[in-house]
Structures are given as structure tokens and as C-alpha cells.
Amino acid sequence: MENKNDHLPSSVPKCPSPSTSTDTQDLLKSLLTCSICLDLFRHPVSLECGHNFCAKCINSYWNSGVPGSQPPLCPECRRRCDRRQLVPDTRLQNLLENMNLLQQNADSTQKPRDVCNREAKQLVQVNSRKDLTLSLEVLDQCLNHPQAKNSPVCLISVQGEQRTGKSFLLNYLIRGLQGMSKDPQWMRRGSDLSEFQCEPGAKAITKGLWLWSQPFILQKDGRKVAVFLVDTEGTISLEQDKEMNAKLVAFSMLLSSHQILNVSRMVKETDLEYLEMCLHIAEEIGECFKMEPVQHLNLLVRDWFYPATFGKEAGQKHMIDVIQKISDRYPRIQKILKSKQACCYLLPFPGKKIPTSSNGNPEDMDPDFYHYLHDYITDVCKSSTQHVKRHSDGHILTGEELAENMKKLFSILQKKEFGYSSLFESVVTGLYNMRIIEAARKELEDFVKEQDSSTKSMFTSLKTLPGTMWTRLSTKKDTILNSLKETLKGPGKNQILNNFKEEIEMRVLDSYKSYKNRFCGHTAAVGGLLGAGVLGVATGGIMAVGAAATALTMEGVAVATGATVGATVVGGGVGAGVGAAVGLAGVEATEVMAKRKQKVPEEGEENPLLRDDE
């Protein structure tokens, strides 16, 4: 059978010369192109007429039912063909393989950054030992790109919980940065570039940290800015090492100048906890290089459902609610959210088709989602020239300067440990600390009940002065707190301890005040009774004085004082009244005596004894 490719050489040199001309490569490509798909042959086959096509293309053409495809005809010469006579063309297949070798050889003679494909490249890897590895080759290739090396740079990073559409968002940022200035329909046109990996399902796709290989060049007011995109591995997963992931996100923060925190439905406690933790690491490391952890923070809330208002204005209201709710628990986040560095945007649910789609076509989006996503991407892209990377002193960094900073910064980040554990370990530690605190709370309550029970009657109460009770309660409180210092675990144990300390100080104070009131009542009552003892004796003096002496043996100085004065007054009724009054005054006398040994809290006064020495 005649084949139109008989005039072609059966092969090209297996080790082609680097000097092979571009014209030769273009000629080969034209000869090895399928006329149906207009791409290089894939599994080429020959028809009886001698024309060649991809095996899949010719079969799809014949099955399509388009006019002229039946009975099976050659798309080029219209000659009738027999499906059974399709023959794999090994000669073309060999030519394709050798042409690929030719292309690879030609590429190897050029600088990598000159022929770098526009694609995502892995900048930071995570190995099996949970260690981070920085690719210096990728860092240099990207930030020292000829269009970025000596220019201001803006790096837009997307961070947040895994499987919340970070890569999906980045792919639309690619479309916006590439086509926004050229085509009003840029969202629908798609991109002619490869994109960040994005697939449906529950399994995390992005691992480590990925950087777009070449910059998008934007200009504003005559200034050229090189814009890069950064994709960060998702946070909050049981299998992840919390320390490693926090370091990874902190590095992403310090690398980027415009951070998008991508969250689902609402800003949750877990989002805030992770952000605060990463800010802590980024602050500590970035300070050495005059780099702020956040230059611009954009809170993007996906799948927002209630109230059904979306966009930037609704987002600002939600951010105000978040600020009010977190109070002082997250001081770093509070500082950023209250500044002009932060903004918030609410996106509606995209529709049923998008979560199960691998490419997220605009045709599958709900109209509201399409509208708000378009506005959001437009705003981020247009504002990127305003968010160039700079030092905390205002110095604008070029790509080359940022690369050198990040190399040194990463070296320190690798060596330093911050004491964060995995999420699973954090849950276990949290449950352990809850049990410890509950046991300490019960220990104090049992002690308070024991003291209350043992001093409930009048005479047992009079044996224990309020100052003595305060000493007992304070000593127990200090013993419990000292024990907790040794038993609590985790990086948040100090905060837990401080919160519990405030709680039991209030409990001890309340218990002391309750006992003091009871003691005063018993003292006044007994003083009055002893003063009224004159009713049984005409002069009333001798019996009351005797009772006063007895009271002194019971450490009831206040009782004795009241009784003595009551006894010396002529007339039982007068003695009872005066005895009761002076009995109360006697309590104050005991307070003065006790204060000489230990300061006891007074009503309406802040008590310095409740402050621990630690």
C-alpha cells in the first residue's frame, strides 16, 4: 500500500546537533500534525489512501455522523475507506519520538528561565519526616526572572482550610491577570496556560507551597509590577503536623504581600486559632528581616448563606461582627482586622455542578456566584499594583532582594521550634487539661465545704478568727495553682492557668466574705447575751464578768469585750444593748489584730493578697 510518508526519512539523528535550526523543527511539526485536531499526532494511523490521522481523531470523525463522514471517507481526499484497514504508522511514531529528543536537546542549550513553561512549580516540599525543603532553583528561577529581578513584586497567596477551593480561586486569578486588560469576556474565554491542580473530592491535592513560574506584568502610573501567585497546602487536618503546617503558612505570609484567607461559610474559631498561631511565628521570624507578617489581608468567606447579602460591603459588616466576638482572645488578629490592612468579601454558593467539576466552567456557575466572583477577581487583580512587597521601614523590594531575604529567613525557620503539636495531639491535650482543671475546681469546693461545715455552729465559729480562715483559704488556693503549673500541658497552658486563677480567687473571696459575716453575727449575738446576764443578778456584774473571762479562754476577744462592758453597766436591759453593740465593735478589734499578721481583704477594696507572687 502506498503511503504518502514514504518520502520522509525513517528517522532523525538520535543525538541531534544543538545547532539544528528552528525552521527544521517547524517543518517537522507541520508534517507531523493531524489535520483534524491540528496537534501533533498521537498514535498515528494510515488510511488506505495514504493519509495519516490520530487513531482517536479519525474514529471520532467517522462516528460523529457529520455530513461526508458516512460511509467512512478520508477527510482529505474523500476516498472511501475500510475501518478494518487502519494501520498503525510506526514510521511517524518514530519521527515523533525523535523530534521530542531534538526539542529537549535544543531546550537544554538555553537558560532555564528563558524557556520556562508558565506553570505552577513547587517551591517548598514536605518530606516523610515532616521537614520543609526549599527549592532554591525554583526560587531563583521565578523571582530572578528578567521581568522581576529588578522590579517591584506583588505575591498574592491563598491560604486556608483544605478542600475549600483555593486552587480553583487561583486559576481564575490566572485568567484575570492574563486577559482582563485585553478581553471583557476573560472569565468565559478560559486560559491558554496550564493551571494549579484542582480536582473534586475530599482528598487534599496541594502539598507544600507552589509558586507560579513566571510573573504577570502589570503597569500603573508608569510603574511596572511583577505579580506572582502562591498556593499553600490546606490547614486543619488530623494527619498534619501542626508545627510544620504553621511554619509553612508563616513562610507563605512572609513571602507574599497580599494574603487571601479562604474560609468556608463563616470565619470560625479554628480559622482564627490557626491565623493567630501563624502570625506569632511570622512575627518572630520576620522581625529579624524587617518583614511584616501581613501587608494586606483579604478575608474571603465562601458559600455564605445568611443573610443573603454578598460582596465587599456585606463582608465589612461580617468582619466587624468577628472583631466584636473574638474580644481580646486573639490580640494579633484584632490589631490587623481593626487596621486598614484588612478587608472582607462574601461569596455565595457556586451551584451544584461546581463542587463536582474539575475545571469549574463559568457555564456551571449560578448567576449570583458568577457575578460576585467576577467582581472579586477584578478587584484583587487591579489592586495588586498597590500591594507590592516592602520592608517594615517602607523600602520596596525587588524580586532579587526578596529571594535573598527568603533564603535566609527559611534557614532560621527550619531550625527554630515553636512547640505546636498536631491537631490530634492538641485535642488530646485539651481534653487532659479540662480534666485537670475540673479536678482542681472540685478540690477547692470540697475544701470550702469542709471549712464551712466545721465552723457552722456558734461556738466552733468563734474559735476561728476571720483572719485565720483567710489564711487557710489562701494557702489552699496557692497549693492548687502551684500543682497546676506542673500538670497542665501544651503551649496554651499559661492562658488556661491565668483564667482559672481568676476564677478561684473570686471563689476564695466570696467564701471568706460569707464566713466573716457569719462570724460577726455569732460574735454580736453572744456579746449581747453575756451583757444581758445582769437580769439574773441584781447588780449583774459578777456573773457577766465571769462569762467574759470564759470567753477570753475561747480566743473570743470581741465576745469578751462586749460581755465585759455589758456587765459593768447597771441594769440588764441597758447591759444587753450595749453588750451587743460592743460585741460588733469587738469584731473590728479582731480584724485589726489579724491585719498585723496578714492583710485581710476589706469591703469595697481591691485586695492585693489575691495577686500571686508569680
Tab-separated table of N, CA, C and O in Angstrom, residues 63-64 152 165 178 211 273 307 315 320 341 349-350 368 383 412 455 473 491 547 592:
chain	number	residue	atom	x	y	z
A	63	ASN	N	-17.545	8.440	13.604
A	63	ASN	CA	-18.683	8.184	14.500
A	63	ASN	C	-19.558	9.409	14.718
A	63	ASN	O	-20.621	9.323	15.330
A	64	SER	N	-19.093	10.572	14.278
A	64	SER	CA	-19.794	11.821	14.586
A	64	SER	C	-21.085	11.987	13.798
A	64	SER	O	-21.998	12.697	14.222
A	152	PRO	N	9.654	45.949	41.292
A	152	PRO	CA	8.803	45.665	42.466
A	152	PRO	C	7.964	44.421	42.195
A	152	PRO	O	7.577	44.164	41.052
A	165	GLY	N	-11.426	25.187	47.959
A	165	GLY	CA	-11.404	25.856	46.650
A	165	GLY	C	-10.306	26.875	46.467
A	165	GLY	O	-10.465	27.825	45.694
A	178	GLN	N	-4.172	37.426	33.176
A	178	GLN	CA	-3.755	37.218	31.791
A	178	GLN	C	-4.621	37.981	30.796
A	178	GLN	O	-4.105	38.555	29.832
A	211	LEU	N	4.496	28.030	43.584
A	211	LEU	CA	4.667	29.395	43.090
A	211	LEU	C	4.526	29.401	41.574
A	211	LEU	O	5.083	28.532	40.890
A	273	GLU	N	-7.739	30.554	65.303
A	273	GLU	CA	-6.667	29.935	66.075
A	273	GLU	C	-5.442	29.709	65.202
A	273	GLU	O	-4.310	30.014	65.596
A	307	PRO	N	-27.101	36.461	56.367
A	307	PRO	CA	-28.186	36.883	55.482
A	307	PRO	C	-27.733	36.867	54.026
A	307	PRO	O	-26.537	36.881	53.751
A	315	GLY	N	-19.304	42.006	53.502
A	315	GLY	CA	-18.125	41.421	54.132
A	315	GLY	C	-17.570	42.282	55.251
A	315	GLY	O	-17.138	41.771	56.292
A	320	ILE	N	-16.697	43.176	61.181
A	320	ILE	CA	-16.955	43.902	62.431
A	320	ILE	C	-17.540	42.958	63.479
A	320	ILE	O	-17.167	43.004	64.664
A	341	GLN	N	-5.296	47.441	56.895
A	341	GLN	CA	-4.635	46.342	56.185
A	341	GLN	C	-5.604	45.227	55.799
A	341	GLN	O	-5.249	44.368	54.996
A	349	PHE	N	-22.941	30.512	47.411
A	349	PHE	CA	-22.702	29.140	46.970
A	349	PHE	C	-22.624	29.121	45.446
A	349	PHE	O	-23.425	29.758	44.768
A	350	PRO	N	-21.647	28.386	44.853
A	350	PRO	CA	-21.432	28.458	43.398
A	350	PRO	C	-22.460	27.713	42.565
A	350	PRO	O	-22.549	27.923	41.355
A	368	ASP	N	-25.529	34.451	40.430
A	368	ASP	CA	-25.031	35.298	41.518
A	368	ASP	C	-23.553	35.034	41.791
A	368	ASP	O	-22.761	35.969	41.973
A	383	SER	N	-5.947	45.780	42.159
A	383	SER	CA	-5.301	46.369	43.346
A	383	SER	C	-3.896	45.816	43.587
A	383	SER	O	-3.203	46.276	44.492
A	412	ILE	N	16.410	30.014	59.085
A	412	ILE	CA	16.088	30.196	60.506
A	412	ILE	C	14.801	29.457	60.854
A	412	ILE	O	14.687	28.810	61.897
A	455	THR	N	-17.217	25.017	110.908
A	455	THR	CA	-17.386	26.281	111.637
A	455	THR	C	-18.838	26.763	111.600
A	455	THR	O	-19.110	27.954	111.734
A	473	LEU	N	-7.826	29.556	103.411
A	473	LEU	CA	-8.320	29.565	102.031
A	473	LEU	C	-7.220	29.964	101.041
A	473	LEU	O	-7.081	29.366	99.970
A	491	PRO	N	1.097	24.484	74.625
A	491	PRO	CA	1.529	25.881	74.525
A	491	PRO	C	0.540	26.871	75.127
A	491	PRO	O	0.903	27.982	75.449
A	547	ALA	N	-18.349	35.352	132.871
A	547	ALA	CA	-18.544	34.877	131.495
A	547	ALA	C	-17.549	35.520	130.560
A	547	ALA	O	-17.082	34.905	129.587
A	592	VAL	N	-8.285	44.134	113.303
A	592	VAL	CA	-7.053	44.919	113.434
A	592	VAL	C	-5.909	44.031	113.880
A	592	VAL	O	-4.785	44.112	113.362
